[in-house]
XYZ file of N, CA and C in Angstrom:
549
model
N 11.413 0.518 -21.015
C 12.290 -0.469 -19.814
C 10.569 -0.631 -19.198
N 9.773 -1.845 -18.784
C 8.716 -1.806 -18.674
C 8.037 -0.582 -17.236
N 7.188 -0.319 -17.472
C 6.289 0.673 -16.987
C 5.737 -0.066 -15.578
N 5.444 0.441 -14.525
C 4.482 -0.621 -13.086
C 3.920 0.715 -12.639
N 2.834 0.008 -12.333
C 2.570 0.284 -11.647
C 1.274 0.041 -10.777
N -0.014 -0.169 -9.240
C -0.104 -0.576 -8.548
C -1.546 0.204 -8.139
N -2.248 0.047 -7.145
C -3.334 1.037 -6.781
C -3.616 0.903 -4.831
N -3.590 1.656 -4.317
C -3.501 1.452 -3.504
C -4.690 3.447 -2.540
N -5.183 2.867 -1.720
C -5.630 3.918 -0.280
C -4.963 4.740 0.363
N -5.093 6.060 0.361
C -4.024 7.435 1.356
C -4.885 7.213 2.538
N -3.948 7.241 3.560
C -4.810 7.602 4.880
C -5.230 9.226 4.770
N -5.692 9.891 5.377
C -6.051 10.845 5.818
C -5.212 11.574 5.597
N -4.534 13.118 5.456
C -3.706 13.550 5.097
C -2.908 13.844 6.465
N -3.525 14.027 7.660
C -3.201 14.411 8.776
C -2.010 12.979 9.408
N -2.719 12.168 9.047
C -1.965 10.774 9.652
C -1.061 10.824 8.728
N -1.710 10.555 6.792
C -0.351 10.196 6.474
C 1.531 11.502 6.534
N 0.547 12.416 7.114
C 1.901 13.242 7.160
C 2.603 13.234 8.619
N 2.083 12.286 9.670
C 2.092 12.139 10.415
C 3.251 10.220 10.415
N 3.044 9.868 9.843
C 3.611 8.442 9.289
C 4.914 8.997 8.811
N 4.894 9.165 7.647
C 5.724 10.394 6.683
C 6.699 11.046 7.685
N 6.459 11.638 8.407
C 7.292 12.036 10.239
C 8.226 10.717 10.366
N 7.373 9.900 10.786
C 7.898 8.884 11.603
C 8.432 7.922 10.917
N 8.453 7.350 9.941
C 9.019 7.373 8.608
C 11.018 6.923 8.000
N 10.426 8.661 8.592
C 11.664 9.690 8.241
C 12.813 9.480 8.649
N 12.554 8.730 10.378
C 13.283 8.884 11.429
C 14.666 8.086 11.122
N 13.414 6.954 10.015
C 14.684 5.902 9.850
C 15.928 5.918 8.645
N 14.501 6.488 7.831
C 14.758 6.680 5.791
C 14.848 7.305 5.466
N 15.816 7.657 4.285
C 16.479 8.626 3.941
C 15.736 9.415 2.618
N 14.854 7.963 2.056
C 13.762 8.247 1.391
C 12.884 6.865 1.250
N 11.911 7.574 0.924
C 10.403 6.737 0.974
C 10.308 6.207 -0.642
N 10.096 4.964 -0.874
C 9.894 4.484 -2.422
C 8.116 5.496 -2.574
N 7.580 5.300 -1.516
C 6.509 5.727 -1.963
C 5.490 5.946 -1.167
N 4.274 7.358 -0.722
C 4.052 7.524 0.151
C 3.208 6.637 1.369
N 2.933 6.882 2.162
C 2.045 5.827 2.969
C 0.752 5.024 2.201
N 0.970 3.865 1.900
C -0.897 3.896 1.342
C -1.060 2.076 1.768
N -2.213 1.721 1.604
C -2.751 0.743 2.025
C -2.834 -0.073 0.366
N -1.926 -1.208 -0.394
C -2.448 -2.000 -1.356
C -3.664 -2.103 -1.163
N -4.140 -1.820 -2.618
C -5.455 -2.331 -2.602
C -5.268 -3.312 -4.018
N -4.197 -3.301 -4.912
C -3.837 -3.978 -5.707
C -2.465 -4.109 -6.564
N -1.801 -5.016 -6.326
C -0.238 -5.188 -6.475
C -0.187 -4.775 -8.205
N 1.142 -5.046 -8.619
C 1.269 -4.621 -10.113
C 1.054 -5.844 -11.108
N 0.762 -7.212 -10.552
C 0.046 -7.768 -11.494
C -0.732 -8.135 -11.926
N -1.221 -7.552 -13.682
C -2.343 -7.764 -14.721
C -2.298 -6.108 -14.505
N -1.219 -5.246 -14.018
C -2.131 -3.769 -14.576
C -0.742 -3.415 -15.627
N -1.149 -3.514 -16.925
C 0.006 -3.414 -17.857
C 0.579 -2.051 -18.467
N 1.319 -1.862 -18.962
C 1.466 -0.452 -19.743
C 0.870 0.087 -20.764
N -0.040 -0.550 -21.132
C -1.395 0.387 -22.344
C -2.446 0.314 -21.084
N -2.847 0.447 -19.751
C -4.066 1.480 -18.965
C -5.355 0.151 -19.213
N -5.192 -0.677 -20.673
C -6.705 -1.044 -21.034
C -7.674 -1.715 -18.973
N -7.006 -1.706 -18.546
C -6.615 -2.180 -17.128
C -7.787 -0.781 -16.208
N -7.144 0.427 -16.783
C -8.280 1.635 -15.840
C -9.339 1.427 -15.969
N -10.246 1.056 -17.530
C -11.702 1.167 -17.326
C -11.882 -0.125 -16.478
N -11.842 -1.001 -16.509
C -12.478 -1.631 -15.528
C -12.370 -1.385 -13.979
N -11.172 -0.800 -14.052
C -11.197 -0.442 -12.486
C -12.793 0.605 -11.999
N -11.977 1.454 -13.178
C -13.457 2.992 -13.552
C -14.740 2.096 -12.610
N -14.800 1.192 -13.638
C -16.513 0.241 -13.361
C -16.283 -0.114 -12.298
N -15.631 -0.983 -12.172
C -15.953 -1.724 -10.209
C -16.363 0.051 -9.170
N -15.147 0.855 -9.508
C -15.255 2.095 -8.344
C -16.656 2.823 -8.912
N -17.704 2.946 -9.826
C -18.243 3.120 -9.890
C -20.134 2.442 -9.207
N -19.386 1.020 -9.069
C -20.479 0.070 -8.529
C -20.279 0.110 -6.884
N -19.082 0.930 -6.700
C -18.583 0.482 -5.113
C -18.956 2.391 -4.314
N -19.699 1.993 -2.901
C -20.232 3.341 -2.197
C -18.739 3.005 -1.582
N -18.287 4.004 -0.830
C -17.242 4.895 0.121
C -17.551 3.802 1.830
N -16.352 2.838 1.953
C -16.636 2.269 3.227
C -15.436 2.861 4.229
N -15.233 2.189 5.198
C -14.415 2.254 6.898
C -13.567 1.339 6.330
N -12.877 2.076 6.964
C -11.117 1.577 7.278
C -10.704 1.699 8.251
N -9.691 0.856 9.410
C -9.771 0.661 10.200
C -8.403 0.641 10.602
N -7.190 1.202 10.717
C -6.075 1.166 11.019
C -5.784 0.300 12.696
N -4.933 -0.419 12.501
C -4.295 -0.887 13.945
C -3.003 -1.166 14.321
N -2.739 -1.931 14.887
C -1.670 -2.379 15.857
C -0.772 -3.145 14.980
N 0.718 -2.933 15.051
C 1.800 -2.614 14.047
C 2.263 -4.811 14.494
N 2.252 -5.446 12.846
C 2.331 -6.704 12.839
C 2.817 -6.727 12.108
N 3.935 -7.703 11.912
C 4.817 -8.406 11.043
C 4.708 -9.193 9.871
N 5.065 -9.114 8.277
C 5.135 -10.533 7.142
C 6.716 -11.013 7.866
N 6.375 -12.646 8.032
C 7.823 -13.335 8.259
C 8.157 -12.327 9.552
N 9.441 -12.272 9.897
C 10.575 -11.139 10.637
C 10.775 -9.933 10.259
N 10.367 -9.480 8.497
C 11.284 -8.879 8.139
C 10.639 -7.371 7.777
N 9.148 -7.796 7.439
C 7.708 -6.514 7.100
C 7.381 -6.610 8.392
N 7.922 -4.586 8.195
C 6.522 -4.428 9.495
C 5.892 -3.474 9.173
N 4.526 -4.051 9.377
C 3.063 -2.715 8.569
C 1.649 -2.385 9.988
N 1.268 -1.618 10.051
C 0.327 -1.724 10.160
C -1.051 -2.071 10.337
N -1.401 -3.209 10.576
C -2.872 -3.622 10.280
C -3.822 -3.253 10.088
N -4.821 -3.598 9.018
C -5.662 -2.896 8.619
C -7.151 -3.536 8.712
N -8.371 -3.417 9.212
C -9.698 -4.533 9.888
C -10.477 -3.331 8.501
N -11.077 -3.988 7.294
C -11.749 -3.419 6.352
C -12.497 -4.457 5.688
N -13.976 -4.354 5.906
C -14.531 -5.760 4.722
C -14.700 -4.850 3.805
N -15.252 -3.685 4.016
C -15.223 -3.200 2.315
C -13.692 -2.888 1.197
N -12.510 -3.452 2.060
C -11.300 -3.043 1.580
C -11.149 -4.557 0.842
N -11.785 -5.029 1.780
C -11.331 -7.088 1.100
C -12.494 -7.129 -0.274
N -13.528 -6.731 0.276
C -14.464 -7.248 -1.015
C -14.260 -5.734 -2.536
N -13.128 -4.309 -2.320
C -12.995 -3.859 -3.309
C -11.811 -4.719 -3.592
N -11.082 -5.268 -3.646
C -9.953 -5.665 -3.684
C -10.294 -6.967 -4.615
N -11.219 -7.997 -3.927
C -11.977 -9.125 -5.112
C -12.352 -8.823 -6.063
N -13.225 -7.604 -6.298
C -13.753 -7.029 -7.429
C -12.652 -6.665 -7.901
N -12.008 -6.002 -7.693
C -10.807 -4.745 -9.054
C -10.008 -6.695 -9.332
N -9.681 -7.808 -8.633
C -8.861 -8.578 -9.168
C -9.879 -9.201 -10.276
N -11.131 -9.700 -9.635
C -12.031 -10.209 -10.945
C -12.296 -9.008 -12.041
N -12.228 -8.071 -12.024
C -12.691 -7.145 -12.775
C -10.874 -7.496 -14.045
N -10.284 -7.217 -13.057
C -8.633 -7.337 -14.049
C -8.279 -8.429 -14.452
N -8.256 -9.572 -13.656
C -8.052 -11.499 -13.525
C -6.781 -11.157 -14.290
N -5.610 -11.245 -13.264
C -4.828 -11.341 -13.763
C -4.122 -12.994 -13.431
N -3.317 -13.158 -14.352
C -3.058 -15.091 -14.354
C -2.641 -15.399 -13.157
N -3.140 -16.023 -12.767
C -2.536 -17.151 -11.781
C -1.439 -16.798 -10.685
N -0.736 -17.450 -11.460
C 0.945 -17.073 -10.872
C 1.116 -16.165 -10.659
N 0.325 -14.841 -11.013
C 0.612 -13.503 -10.290
C -0.036 -12.778 -9.234
N -1.113 -13.589 -9.056
C -1.962 -13.780 -7.895
C -0.865 -14.208 -7.063
N -0.803 -15.671 -6.829
C -0.613 -16.129 -6.732
C 1.490 -14.982 -5.524
N 2.212 -14.759 -6.862
C 3.004 -13.230 -6.163
C 3.169 -12.529 -6.023
N 2.235 -11.767 -5.826
C 1.658 -10.976 -5.076
C 0.640 -11.058 -3.944
N 0.561 -12.238 -3.305
C -0.343 -12.245 -2.491
C -2.013 -12.000 -2.662
N -1.866 -12.380 -3.492
C -3.345 -11.138 -3.881
C -4.502 -12.095 -3.602
N -5.759 -11.834 -4.231
C -7.252 -12.849 -3.025
C -7.132 -13.711 -2.408
N -7.363 -15.262 -2.028
C -7.896 -15.309 -0.726
C -6.172 -15.323 0.188
N -5.055 -14.224 -0.177
C -3.138 -14.582 0.508
C -4.051 -13.355 0.864
N -4.541 -12.345 0.201
C -5.266 -10.641 0.393
C -4.908 -10.375 2.171
N -3.868 -9.471 2.140
C -3.997 -9.289 3.910
C -4.037 -7.957 3.952
N -4.394 -6.638 4.245
C -5.153 -5.727 3.844
C -3.908 -5.075 4.901
N -2.723 -3.978 4.549
C -1.715 -3.638 5.412
C -1.078 -2.600 5.174
N -0.756 -1.386 5.826
C 0.339 -0.392 5.439
C 1.598 -0.474 5.834
N 2.273 -0.942 5.029
C 3.818 -1.232 5.773
C 4.542 0.260 5.673
N 5.478 0.286 7.261
C 5.872 0.641 7.573
C 7.464 1.344 7.556
N 8.315 0.049 7.441
C 9.510 -0.819 6.581
C 9.969 -2.168 6.807
N 11.155 -2.503 5.967
C 11.314 -3.886 5.438
C 12.981 -3.676 6.332
N 12.692 -4.729 6.247
C 14.168 -5.115 6.875
C 15.314 -5.000 5.568
N 16.645 -4.711 5.523
C 17.172 -4.397 3.853
C 17.906 -5.580 3.691
N 18.145 -6.083 2.273
C 18.553 -7.073 2.033
C 20.083 -6.860 1.234
N 20.685 -7.439 1.781
C 22.061 -7.330 2.007
C 23.138 -6.184 2.479
N 23.658 -5.046 1.437
C 24.109 -4.333 1.835
C 23.477 -3.244 0.830
N 22.309 -3.277 0.827
C 20.872 -1.914 -0.014
C 20.273 -1.356 1.518
N 21.371 -0.528 2.041
C 20.819 0.050 3.181
C 19.862 1.285 3.098
N 19.942 1.614 1.779
C 18.918 2.583 1.739
C 17.104 2.399 1.891
N 17.126 0.960 1.853
C 15.882 0.575 1.106
C 15.634 -0.742 2.273
N 15.659 -0.464 3.558
C 15.328 -0.601 4.285
C 16.316 -0.956 5.901
N 16.006 -1.266 7.099
C 16.550 -1.125 8.124
C 17.550 -2.776 8.726
N 18.143 -2.489 9.742
C 18.352 -3.313 10.611
C 16.772 -3.879 11.129
N 17.942 -5.625 11.892
C 16.678 -5.822 12.619
C 16.034 -5.369 13.567
N 17.749 -4.778 14.888
C 17.225 -4.164 15.587
C 16.512 -2.733 15.161
N 16.355 -2.016 14.343
C 16.027 -0.425 14.208
C 14.661 -0.719 14.154
N 14.174 -2.270 12.788
C 12.641 -2.762 12.592
C 12.559 -3.031 13.803
N 12.807 -3.521 14.864
C 11.654 -3.959 16.820
C 11.905 -2.552 17.154
N 12.947 -1.516 17.403
C 12.987 -0.112 17.061
C 11.126 0.920 17.419
N 11.147 0.425 15.227
C 10.252 1.487 15.002
C 8.527 0.530 15.492
N 9.019 -0.822 15.932
C 7.348 -1.402 15.862
C 7.182 -0.778 17.487
N 8.311 -0.562 18.461
C 7.888 -0.722 19.883
C 7.335 0.813 19.614
N 8.221 1.673 18.453
C 8.023 3.513 18.767
C 6.340 3.635 17.898
N 6.134 3.182 16.791
C 4.965 3.069 16.331
C 3.696 2.776 17.085
N 3.848 1.876 18.209
C 2.605 1.736 19.277
C 2.522 2.703 20.050
N 3.506 3.630 19.942
C 3.877 5.186 20.989
C 3.025 6.537 20.654
N 3.961 6.140 18.945
C 3.779 7.432 18.067
C 2.443 7.714 17.486
N 2.158 6.495 16.525
C 1.351 6.726 15.650
C -0.488 5.571 16.673
N -0.029 5.710 17.697
C -1.464 5.670 17.738
C -2.287 6.774 18.606
N -3.471 7.502 19.128
C -4.461 6.561 18.519
C -4.349 5.969 17.165
N -4.936 4.714 16.884
C -4.769 4.376 15.229
C -6.035 4.983 14.576
N -6.008 5.363 13.905
C -7.376 6.613 13.079
C -8.248 4.987 12.210
N -9.117 5.513 12.430
C -10.699 4.560 11.565
C -10.881 6.003 10.357
N -11.203 5.688 8.972
C -11.042 6.338 8.112
C -12.431 6.068 7.042
N -13.254 7.954 6.268
C -13.663 6.879 5.356
C -13.086 6.555 3.933
N -13.104 5.263 3.332
C -12.465 5.666 1.744
C -13.050 5.863 0.913
N -13.082 7.235 -0.111
C -13.955 7.508 -1.154
C -13.576 7.662 -2.247
N -11.940 7.253 -2.237
C -11.120 6.951 -3.763
C -10.207 6.089 -3.809
N -10.157 5.867 -4.982
C -8.391 4.861 -4.634
C -7.681 6.052 -5.509
N -6.127 5.748 -5.208
C -5.202 5.995 -5.976
C -4.072 4.936 -7.143
N -4.075 4.746 -8.142
C -3.142 4.817 -9.151
C -1.768 4.872 -8.976
N -0.660 4.801 -8.917
C 0.835 4.949 -8.603
C 1.394 4.612 -9.703
N 2.916 5.436 -10.719
C 3.076 4.807 -11.355
C 4.600 5.019 -11.191
N 5.815 4.254 -11.767
C 7.017 3.993 -11.271
C 7.248 5.019 -11.640
N 8.102 5.933 -11.339
C 9.355 7.000 -11.783
C 10.562 6.081 -12.052
N 10.732 6.203 -13.323
C 11.800 4.748 -13.543
C 13.184 6.061 -12.587
N 13.359 7.121 -13.470
C 14.435 7.504 -13.226
C 15.224 8.373 -11.325
N 13.832 8.344 -10.777
C 13.883 8.499 -9.970
C 13.930 7.457 -8.701
N 13.237 6.337 -8.901
C 12.299 4.912 -8.662
C 12.265 5.326 -7.530
N 11.130 5.560 -7.676
C 9.774 6.067 -6.726
C 8.545 6.151 -7.643
N 7.596 5.397 -6.550
C 6.813 5.689 -7.424
C 5.339 6.623 -6.785
N 4.481 6.935 -8.536
C 4.043 8.399 -7.481
C 2.772 8.532 -8.041
N 1.918 8.931 -7.798
C 0.464 9.417 -7.819
C 0.329 9.569 -9.605
N -0.383 8.515 -10.010
C -0.437 8.417 -11.530
C -2.043 9.423 -11.636
N -2.886 9.156 -10.473
C -3.940 9.787 -10.986
C -5.219 8.974 -10.089
N -6.576 9.642 -9.351
C -7.207 9.517 -8.592
C -8.263 8.911 -9.296
N -9.474 7.852 -9.102
C -10.130 7.241 -8.661
C -11.153 7.079 -7.761
N -12.586 8.140 -7.690
C -13.389 8.206 -6.929
C -14.420 7.235 -6.870
N -15.019 6.523 -5.846
C -15.892 5.403 -5.663
C -17.269 6.533 -5.351
N -18.644 5.231 -5.923
C -19.568 5.888 -6.288
C -19.803 6.786 -4.854
N -20.922 7.817 -5.391
C -21.075 8.223 -3.981
C -22.794 7.992 -3.744
């Protein structure tokens, strides 16, 4: 079976716990801890040759600020907290350039010019897979309550990135390792 990875940024522990508690009101199992996706799966191969390239980028990039902001949607079925950060966009572009996945994977994962930094709260379920999403009504309720329960939305300094690896048996992404940014 294919090994899958992605790279993310984790909010501060107190806010991370707050989001998890909020999400657990609607979902039985989270597929991954709350995070901001920095680099999706495309180009992150099982041989892990890309790790050295990502480490090289991180050695050149200084810690930067990220601000979480109000909830928005991709289409009408993916609810997320918006993210504001020029540093994050710069880091995404640097990592993408260094790994250089094929153009079709950049397009498939909405990277490069189509990259929208975000922290996914939930998605609408597809067909009868009720454990991996919410109904449209629940998603709207989650949006309403996220403004009340998750605000004020924090700003924080990013000084490391996290590589996640799919645990095939558990069907969840877990922390593989962290990479520090230049200090």
